[in-house]
Amino acid sequence: MLRVGLTGGIGAGKSTVAQRFRELGALVIDADQLAREVVATGSTGLAAIRERFGDGVMAADGSLDRRALGEVVFADELARADLESITHPLIAARARSLVESARPGTIVVHDVPLLVEKHMSADYHLTVVVGADERIRVARLTGERGFTEADARARVAAQANDRERREAADVWLDNNGAVDTLLAQVDTLWSDRIVGFNDNLMTGSRSRPDTPKVVPYDKSWPFAAARMIGRITLVLGDRTIGIQHVGSTSVPGLASKDVIDLQVAVRRLSDCDAPEFVKALADMGFPRIEGNDQDVVHSWAPDPASWAKRFHGSADPGRVVHLHVREHGSSGWESALLFRDWLVAHPAERDDYADLKRVLAHRESALPEYSSAKEPWIASALLRARAWARETGWMAR
């Protein structure tokens, strides 16, 4: 069951996107709606709020006076924390109930206004952010919702900014134009990515590039890696002792295939063969791929066991990830970190490597042949990197 987190700043158009997802067949869970349900008249949530905040937050008809409650908690962090301690568990329980009652294979879209502010991106397989320029959002709030300009700007300023939202976004839907343009983006996202992601998730399949296409360095790669690391950390917990961005996309300025390589360190390689380890990653969209369990053995560490690993791919058609699980302290684990750090420290070597990859990508049409053709250069480069490590005192971290 694919879980999509949907968010966007006030006035950005998130509700329009949520409605389109409903029309396309998703189960949309509206966090704001659930927040109203759990404090409805006669609910245990409302009783708890009344006990904590008193009759001053109650309306004459016995319902919650939201404006009065807002005035109490707006400028009082402790009061707001108390309110959240009452409502958040109730909202989470209600959301779980809705998900559990859905039929298998349902795509769940969780509409969460403060997803970025609450650092919830790791909770979802995919985070979708609806964005619009501040001036457009303010115009919508004043023209469609009756806000004063000062109030509208204050509401916008109180939320996450666009930089923070872009860093959290797997998908950015631009809503600076017409509604039809926004809806077309949603339809394309649904058909080209979300449906395929859900299918792969349900079947344990992975996405992979068709050809070894090398593209210029993309400044968004570290943020994509950080999002993946957050999700993996959430599901693995203390079963890993470190997850790091490695490979070409981890080296600033290096041209690469648009593939995020991550290294998961475990205490013993056998730990990652435990069924719960494999299932945790598969459920988060990183299925185990059998057969890719050995890195190239190099002469300075001839024991093949020191180059053993496990490999997981990504189910997301829009973001190919290669997840290498290696034993902490093994030659394979250390070499992945050394190669990255050495390339960062040596721009000329980085550029030579980029030139080689472009030539090989043009010459080789299949990924296995492309990867094999790089190995002689990498073997030589690792010897130079090891010499650099000895000279500088570099240590794997």
GROMACS .gro file of C-alpha atoms in nm:
model
  397
    1MET     CA    1   0.000   0.000   0.000
    2LEU     CA    2   0.168   0.320  -0.120
    3ARG     CA    3   0.160   0.609   0.125
    4VAL     CA    4   0.185   0.956  -0.026
    5GLY     CA    5   0.232   1.263   0.192
    6LEU     CA    6   0.068   1.572   0.041
    7THR     CA    7   0.143   1.921   0.167
    8GLY     CA    8   0.177   2.283   0.064
    9GLY     CA    9   0.163   2.629   0.213
   10ILE     CA   10  -0.163   2.809   0.276
   11GLY     CA   11  -0.309   2.931  -0.053
   12ALA     CA   12  -0.085   2.706  -0.264
   13GLY     CA   13  -0.368   2.483  -0.390
   14LYS     CA   14  -0.320   2.165  -0.188
   15SER     CA   15  -0.695   2.105  -0.153
   16THR     CA   16  -0.736   2.113  -0.531
   17VAL     CA   17  -0.469   1.846  -0.566
   18ALA     CA   18  -0.623   1.634  -0.289
   19GLN     CA   19  -0.959   1.640  -0.465
   20ARG     CA   20  -0.797   1.531  -0.793
   21PHE     CA   21  -0.632   1.239  -0.616
   22ARG     CA   22  -0.975   1.136  -0.484
   23GLU     CA   23  -1.115   1.145  -0.838
   24LEU     CA   24  -0.826   0.929  -0.958
   25GLY     CA   25  -0.906   0.664  -0.697
   26ALA     CA   26  -0.682   0.740  -0.399
   27LEU     CA   27  -0.796   0.718  -0.040
   28VAL     CA   28  -0.734   1.074   0.077
   29ILE     CA   29  -0.697   1.121   0.452
   30ASP     CA   30  -0.736   1.487   0.545
   31ALA     CA   31  -0.546   1.566   0.866
   32ASP     CA   32  -0.747   1.884   0.922
   33GLN     CA   33  -1.074   1.695   0.887
   34LEU     CA   34  -0.956   1.430   1.132
   35ALA     CA   35  -0.850   1.703   1.373
   36ARG     CA   36  -1.208   1.832   1.368
   37GLU     CA   37  -1.357   1.484   1.407
   38VAL     CA   38  -1.157   1.392   1.718
   39VAL     CA   39  -1.278   1.704   1.905
   40ALA     CA   40  -1.640   1.688   1.789
   41THR     CA   41  -1.920   1.743   2.041
   42GLY     CA   42  -1.940   1.450   2.280
   43SER     CA   43  -1.595   1.310   2.190
   44THR     CA   44  -1.331   1.203   2.438
   45GLY     CA   45  -1.094   1.449   2.273
   46LEU     CA   46  -1.322   1.742   2.347
   47ALA     CA   47  -1.366   1.626   2.706
   48ALA     CA   48  -0.988   1.615   2.752
   49ILE     CA   49  -0.950   1.964   2.606
   50ARG     CA   50  -1.218   2.100   2.837
   51GLU     CA   51  -1.050   1.942   3.137
   52ARG     CA   52  -0.711   2.090   3.041
   53PHE     CA   53  -0.815   2.437   2.919
   54GLY     CA   54  -1.141   2.500   3.103
   55ASP     CA   55  -1.486   2.624   3.003
   56GLY     CA   56  -1.338   2.932   2.837
   57VAL     CA   57  -1.267   2.731   2.521
   58MET     CA   58  -1.621   2.595   2.497
   59ALA     CA   59  -1.905   2.743   2.291
   60ALA     CA   60  -2.252   2.789   2.432
   61ASP     CA   61  -2.381   2.483   2.243
   62GLY     CA   62  -2.119   2.256   2.399
   63SER     CA   63  -1.891   2.248   2.096
   64LEU     CA   64  -1.529   2.363   2.083
   65ASP     CA   65  -1.473   2.736   2.042
   66ARG     CA   66  -1.180   2.710   1.805
   67ARG     CA   67  -1.104   3.080   1.804
   68ALA     CA   68  -1.088   3.091   2.185
   69LEU     CA   69  -0.865   2.784   2.194
   70GLY     CA   70  -0.644   2.932   1.926
   71GLU     CA   71  -0.591   3.246   2.129
   72VAL     CA   72  -0.481   3.035   2.425
   73VAL     CA   73  -0.229   2.817   2.241
   74PHE     CA   74  -0.102   3.054   1.971
   75ALA     CA   75   0.159   3.227   2.187
   76ASP     CA   76   0.203   2.958   2.455
   77GLU     CA   77   0.428   2.670   2.349
   78LEU     CA   78   0.349   2.463   2.658
   79ALA     CA   79  -0.024   2.501   2.603
   80ARG     CA   80   0.017   2.408   2.236
   81ALA     CA   81   0.221   2.101   2.334
   82ASP     CA   82  -0.054   1.998   2.578
   83LEU     CA   83  -0.315   2.035   2.304
   84GLU     CA   84  -0.108   1.829   2.062
   85SER     CA   85  -0.058   1.558   2.325
   86ILE     CA   86  -0.437   1.525   2.336
   87THR     CA   87  -0.523   1.547   1.967
   88HIS     CA   88  -0.225   1.392   1.785
   89PRO     CA   89  -0.266   1.036   1.923
   90LEU     CA   90  -0.638   1.049   1.844
   91ILE     CA   91  -0.573   1.174   1.490
   92ALA     CA   92  -0.307   0.906   1.434
   93ALA     CA   93  -0.538   0.632   1.561
   94ARG     CA   94  -0.819   0.749   1.334
   95ALA     CA   95  -0.584   0.763   1.034
   96ARG     CA   96  -0.460   0.409   1.107
   97SER     CA   97  -0.818   0.286   1.125
   98LEU     CA   98  -0.896   0.432   0.784
   99VAL     CA   99  -0.585   0.278   0.629
  100GLU     CA  100  -0.648  -0.062   0.784
  101SER     CA  101  -1.002  -0.066   0.649
  102ALA     CA  102  -0.889   0.010   0.293
  103ARG     CA  103  -0.872  -0.271   0.040
  104PRO     CA  104  -0.527  -0.413  -0.047
  105GLY     CA  105  -0.343  -0.213  -0.310
  106THR     CA  106  -0.515   0.114  -0.227
  107ILE     CA  107  -0.304   0.425  -0.279
  108VAL     CA  108  -0.328   0.637   0.035
  109VAL     CA  109  -0.274   1.013   0.015
  110HIS     CA  110  -0.232   1.180   0.353
  111ASP     CA  111  -0.314   1.551   0.331
  112VAL     CA  112  -0.099   1.710   0.603
  113PRO     CA  113  -0.069   2.092   0.609
  114LEU     CA  114   0.234   2.097   0.843
  115LEU     CA  115   0.415   1.792   0.704
  116VAL     CA  116   0.736   1.987   0.643
  117GLU     CA  117   0.718   2.183   0.967
  118LYS     CA  118   0.668   1.860   1.164
  119HIS     CA  119   0.952   1.681   0.974
  120MET     CA  120   0.719   1.400   0.866
  121SER     CA  121   0.855   1.333   0.517
  122ALA     CA  122   1.016   1.004   0.624
  123ASP     CA  123   0.674   0.865   0.717
  124TYR     CA  124   0.575   0.836   0.350
  125HIS     CA  125   0.699   0.656   0.043
  126LEU     CA  126   0.660   0.980  -0.153
  127THR     CA  127   0.621   1.342  -0.048
  128VAL     CA  128   0.432   1.570  -0.286
  129VAL     CA  129   0.446   1.946  -0.231
  130VAL     CA  130   0.218   2.198  -0.401
  131GLY     CA  131   0.401   2.527  -0.447
  132ALA     CA  132   0.316   2.880  -0.556
  133ASP     CA  133   0.488   3.216  -0.527
  134GLU     CA  134   0.409   3.418  -0.215
  135ARG     CA  135   0.244   3.701  -0.408
  136ILE     CA  136   0.006   3.457  -0.574
  137ARG     CA  137  -0.078   3.286  -0.245
  138VAL     CA  138  -0.145   3.621  -0.079
  139ALA     CA  139  -0.369   3.725  -0.369
  140ARG     CA  140  -0.568   3.402  -0.338
  141LEU     CA  141  -0.610   3.444   0.037
  142THR     CA  142  -0.728   3.803   0.009
  143GLY     CA  143  -0.943   3.749  -0.301
  144GLU     CA  144  -1.097   3.409  -0.230
  145ARG     CA  145  -1.095   3.371   0.148
  146GLY     CA  146  -1.143   3.726   0.270
  147PHE     CA  147  -0.811   3.764   0.454
  148THR     CA  148  -0.661   4.106   0.500
  149GLU     CA  149  -0.325   4.138   0.326
  150ALA     CA  150  -0.147   4.169   0.661
  151ASP     CA  151  -0.314   3.854   0.794
  152ALA     CA  152  -0.242   3.665   0.474
  153ARG     CA  153   0.127   3.755   0.481
  154ALA     CA  154   0.148   3.665   0.849
  155ARG     CA  155  -0.003   3.321   0.780
  156VAL     CA  156   0.241   3.261   0.495
  157ALA     CA  157   0.541   3.374   0.703
  158ALA     CA  158   0.444   3.145   0.992
  159GLN     CA  159   0.486   2.833   0.778
  160ALA     CA  160   0.788   2.666   0.619
  161ASN     CA  161   0.954   2.854   0.335
  162ASP     CA  162   0.996   2.731  -0.020
  163ARG     CA  163   1.356   2.621   0.034
  164GLU     CA  164   1.251   2.395   0.320
  165ARG     CA  165   0.961   2.256   0.120
  166ARG     CA  166   1.173   2.186  -0.187
  167GLU     CA  167   1.425   1.996   0.024
  168ALA     CA  168   1.143   1.780   0.159
  169ALA     CA  169   0.971   1.728  -0.177
  170ASP     CA  170   1.009   1.419  -0.390
  171VAL     CA  171   0.764   1.590  -0.626
  172TRP     CA  172   0.701   1.963  -0.665
  173LEU     CA  173   0.372   2.064  -0.828
  174ASP     CA  174   0.388   2.421  -0.957
  175ASN     CA  175   0.062   2.609  -0.908
  176ASN     CA  176   0.156   2.955  -1.029
  177GLY     CA  177  -0.074   2.920  -1.329
  178ALA     CA  178  -0.418   2.796  -1.423
  179VAL     CA  179  -0.599   2.519  -1.236
  180ASP     CA  180  -0.606   2.302  -1.548
  181THR     CA  181  -0.226   2.319  -1.563
  182LEU     CA  182  -0.202   2.201  -1.203
  183LEU     CA  183  -0.449   1.917  -1.262
  184ALA     CA  184  -0.253   1.805  -1.568
  185GLN     CA  185   0.058   1.776  -1.350
  186VAL     CA  186  -0.135   1.563  -1.100
  187ASP     CA  187  -0.266   1.335  -1.374
  188THR     CA  188   0.083   1.286  -1.516
  189LEU     CA  189   0.229   1.217  -1.171
  190TRP     CA  190  -0.043   0.962  -1.107
  191SER     CA  191  -0.004   0.773  -1.433
  192ASP     CA  192   0.373   0.796  -1.477
  193ARG     CA  193   0.493   0.749  -1.121
  194ILE     CA  194   0.241   0.681  -0.845
  195VAL     CA  195   0.057   0.388  -1.008
  196GLY     CA  196   0.384   0.222  -1.107
  197PHE     CA  197   0.534   0.283  -0.764
  198ASN     CA  198   0.234   0.116  -0.601
  199ASP     CA  199   0.249  -0.179  -0.841
  200ASN     CA  200   0.622  -0.228  -0.774
  201LEU     CA  201   0.564  -0.201  -0.401
  202MET     CA  202   0.297  -0.468  -0.409
  203THR     CA  203   0.503  -0.707  -0.625
  204GLY     CA  204   0.846  -0.642  -0.472
  205SER     CA  205   0.985  -0.509  -0.799
  206ARG     CA  206   1.244  -0.237  -0.852
  207SER     CA  207   1.297   0.042  -1.100
  208ARG     CA  208   1.619   0.077  -1.295
  209PRO     CA  209   1.755   0.298  -1.574
  210ASP     CA  210   1.723   0.153  -1.922
  211THR     CA  211   2.061   0.276  -2.044
  212PRO     CA  212   2.379   0.421  -1.888
  213LYS     CA  213   2.288   0.786  -1.951
  214VAL     CA  214   2.532   1.027  -1.786
  215VAL     CA  215   2.394   1.369  -1.691
  216PRO     CA  216   2.553   1.680  -1.536
  217TYR     CA  217   2.572   1.702  -1.157
  218ASP     CA  218   2.237   1.791  -1.002
  219LYS     CA  219   2.233   1.996  -0.680
  220SER     CA  220   1.912   1.818  -0.577
  221TRP     CA  221   2.088   1.481  -0.540
  222PRO     CA  222   2.206   1.534  -0.179
  223PHE     CA  223   1.852   1.628  -0.075
  224ALA     CA  224   1.709   1.320  -0.247
  225ALA     CA  225   1.967   1.109  -0.067
  226ALA     CA  226   1.878   1.270   0.266
  227ARG     CA  227   1.510   1.187   0.217
  228MET     CA  228   1.590   0.824   0.141
  229ILE     CA  229   1.823   0.803   0.441
  230GLY     CA  230   1.547   0.941   0.663
  231ARG     CA  231   1.303   0.673   0.547
  232ILE     CA  232   1.553   0.391   0.583
  233THR     CA  233   1.661   0.511   0.926
  234LEU     CA  234   1.298   0.521   1.037
  235VAL     CA  235   1.229   0.158   0.944
  236LEU     CA  236   1.564   0.003   1.038
  237GLY     CA  237   1.631   0.186   1.364
  238ASP     CA  238   1.925   0.039   1.553
  239ARG     CA  239   1.958  -0.250   1.309
  240THR     CA  240   2.200  -0.024   1.120
  241ILE     CA  241   2.495   0.173   1.257
  242GLY     CA  242   2.509   0.426   0.976
  243ILE     CA  243   2.365   0.516   0.637
  244GLN     CA  244   2.562   0.734   0.399
  245HIS     CA  245   2.536   0.878   0.050
  246VAL     CA  246   2.812   0.725  -0.165
  247GLY     CA  247   2.877   0.680  -0.535
  248SER     CA  248   2.899   0.944  -0.804
  249THR     CA  249   2.594   1.146  -0.702
  250SER     CA  250   2.761   1.207  -0.363
  251VAL     CA  251   3.052   1.395  -0.525
  252PRO     CA  252   2.972   1.763  -0.595
  253GLY     CA  253   3.035   1.853  -0.958
  254LEU     CA  254   3.064   1.495  -1.086
  255ALA     CA  255   2.856   1.396  -1.386
  256SER     CA  256   2.670   1.072  -1.323
  257LYS     CA  257   2.379   0.848  -1.399
  258ASP     CA  258   2.074   0.983  -1.215
  259VAL     CA  259   2.100   0.710  -0.952
  260ILE     CA  260   2.135   0.762  -0.578
  261ASP     CA  261   2.377   0.515  -0.418
  262LEU     CA  262   2.342   0.464  -0.043
  263GLN     CA  263   2.551   0.249   0.189
  264VAL     CA  264   2.392   0.089   0.494
  265ALA     CA  265   2.640  -0.032   0.753
  266VAL     CA  266   2.552  -0.330   0.972
  267ARG     CA  267   2.744  -0.489   1.259
  268ARG     CA  268   2.745  -0.831   1.091
  269LEU     CA  269   2.644  -0.900   0.735
  270SER     CA  270   2.421  -1.182   0.855
  271ASP     CA  271   2.211  -0.920   1.040
  272CYS     CA  272   2.068  -0.792   0.712
  273ASP     CA  273   1.948  -1.139   0.612
  274ALA     CA  274   1.700  -1.147   0.898
  275PRO     CA  275   1.344  -1.158   0.758
  276GLU     CA  276   1.239  -0.851   0.955
  277PHE     CA  277   1.531  -0.651   0.810
  278VAL     CA  278   1.444  -0.748   0.453
  279LYS     CA  279   1.071  -0.686   0.508
  280ALA     CA  280   1.125  -0.345   0.668
  281LEU     CA  281   1.313  -0.223   0.362
  282ALA     CA  282   1.072  -0.385   0.117
  283ASP     CA  283   0.773  -0.227   0.288
  284MET     CA  284   0.939   0.115   0.260
  285GLY     CA  285   0.997   0.060  -0.112
  286PHE     CA  286   1.345  -0.095  -0.121
  287PRO     CA  287   1.308  -0.463  -0.221
  288ARG     CA  288   1.599  -0.707  -0.187
  289ILE     CA  289   1.757  -0.796  -0.522
  290GLU     CA  290   1.919  -1.138  -0.513
  291GLY     CA  291   2.240  -1.219  -0.696
  292ASN     CA  292   2.422  -0.889  -0.643
  293ASP     CA  293   2.606  -0.993  -0.327
  294GLN     CA  294   2.972  -0.934  -0.408
  295ASP     CA  295   3.182  -0.627  -0.487
  296VAL     CA  296   3.493  -0.653  -0.704
  297VAL     CA  297   3.778  -0.804  -0.498
  298HIS     CA  298   4.096  -0.594  -0.502
  299SER     CA  299   4.451  -0.712  -0.450
  300TRP     CA  300   4.518  -0.540  -0.117
  301ALA     CA  301   4.225  -0.727   0.043
  302PRO     CA  302   4.207  -1.065  -0.137
  303ASP     CA  303   3.951  -1.226   0.097
  304PRO     CA  304   3.619  -1.225  -0.093
  305ALA     CA  305   3.430  -1.221   0.237
  306SER     CA  306   3.550  -0.865   0.297
  307TRP     CA  307   3.377  -0.757  -0.024
  308ALA     CA  308   3.045  -0.931   0.039
  309LYS     CA  309   2.728  -0.724   0.050
  310ARG     CA  310   2.354  -0.731   0.002
  311PHE     CA  311   2.171  -0.517  -0.252
  312HIS     CA  312   1.829  -0.349  -0.252
  313GLY     CA  313   1.673  -0.142  -0.531
  314SER     CA  314   1.398   0.120  -0.522
  315ALA     CA  315   1.037   0.063  -0.623
  316ASP     CA  316   0.988   0.428  -0.722
  317PRO     CA  317   0.992   0.473  -1.102
  318GLY     CA  318   1.082   0.838  -1.053
  319ARG     CA  319   1.384   0.790  -0.829
  320VAL     CA  320   1.627   0.504  -0.887
  321VAL     CA  321   1.819   0.413  -0.572
  322HIS     CA  322   2.088   0.149  -0.525
  323LEU     CA  323   2.113   0.043  -0.162
  324HIS     CA  324   2.434  -0.141  -0.073
  325VAL     CA  325   2.431  -0.314   0.267
  326ARG     CA  326   2.785  -0.385   0.389
  327GLU     CA  327   2.946  -0.493   0.711
  328HIS     CA  328   3.094  -0.203   0.905
  329GLY     CA  329   3.473  -0.209   0.874
  330SER     CA  330   3.480  -0.439   0.570
  331SER     CA  331   3.694  -0.356   0.269
  332GLY     CA  332   3.387  -0.288   0.058
  333TRP     CA  333   3.241  -0.052   0.319
  334GLU     CA  334   3.568   0.140   0.359
  335SER     CA  335   3.639   0.163  -0.014
  336ALA     CA  336   3.300   0.317  -0.091
  337LEU     CA  337   3.370   0.597   0.156
  338LEU     CA  338   3.733   0.639   0.053
  339PHE     CA  339   3.651   0.662  -0.318
  340ARG     CA  340   3.392   0.932  -0.251
  341ASP     CA  341   3.615   1.140  -0.023
  342TRP     CA  342   3.916   1.108  -0.251
  343LEU     CA  343   3.721   1.228  -0.554
  344VAL     CA  344   3.590   1.524  -0.352
  345ALA     CA  345   3.948   1.614  -0.256
  346HIS     CA  346   4.085   1.574  -0.612
  347PRO     CA  347   3.884   1.771  -0.871
  348ALA     CA  348   4.116   1.670  -1.157
  349GLU     CA  349   4.059   1.300  -1.084
  350ARG     CA  350   3.687   1.369  -1.056
  351ASP     CA  351   3.685   1.530  -1.399
  352ASP     CA  352   3.888   1.244  -1.552
  353TYR     CA  353   3.636   1.000  -1.413
  354ALA     CA  354   3.350   1.203  -1.559
  355ASP     CA  355   3.516   1.206  -1.901
  356LEU     CA  356   3.559   0.829  -1.887
  357LYS     CA  357   3.195   0.776  -1.795
  358ARG     CA  358   3.073   0.992  -2.081
  359VAL     CA  359   3.285   0.797  -2.329
  360LEU     CA  360   3.169   0.461  -2.194
  361ALA     CA  361   2.804   0.566  -2.181
  362HIS     CA  362   2.825   0.664  -2.547
  363ARG     CA  363   2.998   0.336  -2.637
  364GLU     CA  364   2.809   0.087  -2.419
  365SER     CA  365   2.434   0.052  -2.455
  366ALA     CA  366   2.383  -0.188  -2.162
  367LEU     CA  367   2.441  -0.120  -1.794
  368PRO     CA  368   2.643  -0.436  -1.711
  369GLU     CA  369   2.895  -0.364  -1.986
  370TYR     CA  370   2.916   0.002  -1.884
  371SER     CA  371   2.984  -0.091  -1.522
  372SER     CA  372   3.245  -0.354  -1.613
  373ALA     CA  373   3.428  -0.112  -1.842
  374LYS     CA  374   3.480   0.131  -1.554
  375GLU     CA  375   3.646  -0.123  -1.325
  376PRO     CA  376   4.010  -0.092  -1.447
  377TRP     CA  377   4.004   0.285  -1.388
  378ILE     CA  378   3.841   0.242  -1.048
  379ALA     CA  379   4.096  -0.022  -0.943
  380SER     CA  380   4.382   0.213  -1.032
  381ALA     CA  381   4.207   0.506  -0.868
  382LEU     CA  382   4.159   0.316  -0.543
  383LEU     CA  383   4.535   0.252  -0.526
  384ARG     CA  384   4.594   0.627  -0.555
  385ALA     CA  385   4.321   0.692  -0.302
  386ARG     CA  386   4.476   0.451  -0.052
  387ALA     CA  387   4.811   0.627  -0.088
  388TRP     CA  388   4.634   0.960  -0.024
  389ALA     CA  389   4.464   0.812   0.282
  390ARG     CA  390   4.800   0.706   0.428
  391GLU     CA  391   4.953   1.047   0.361
  392THR     CA  392   4.665   1.243   0.510
  393GLY     CA  393   4.557   1.013   0.790
  394TRP     CA  394   4.213   0.975   0.635
  395MET     CA  395   3.980   0.746   0.825
  396ALA     CA  396   3.644   0.605   0.723
  397ARG     CA  397   3.355   0.770   0.905
   0.00000   0.00000   0.00000
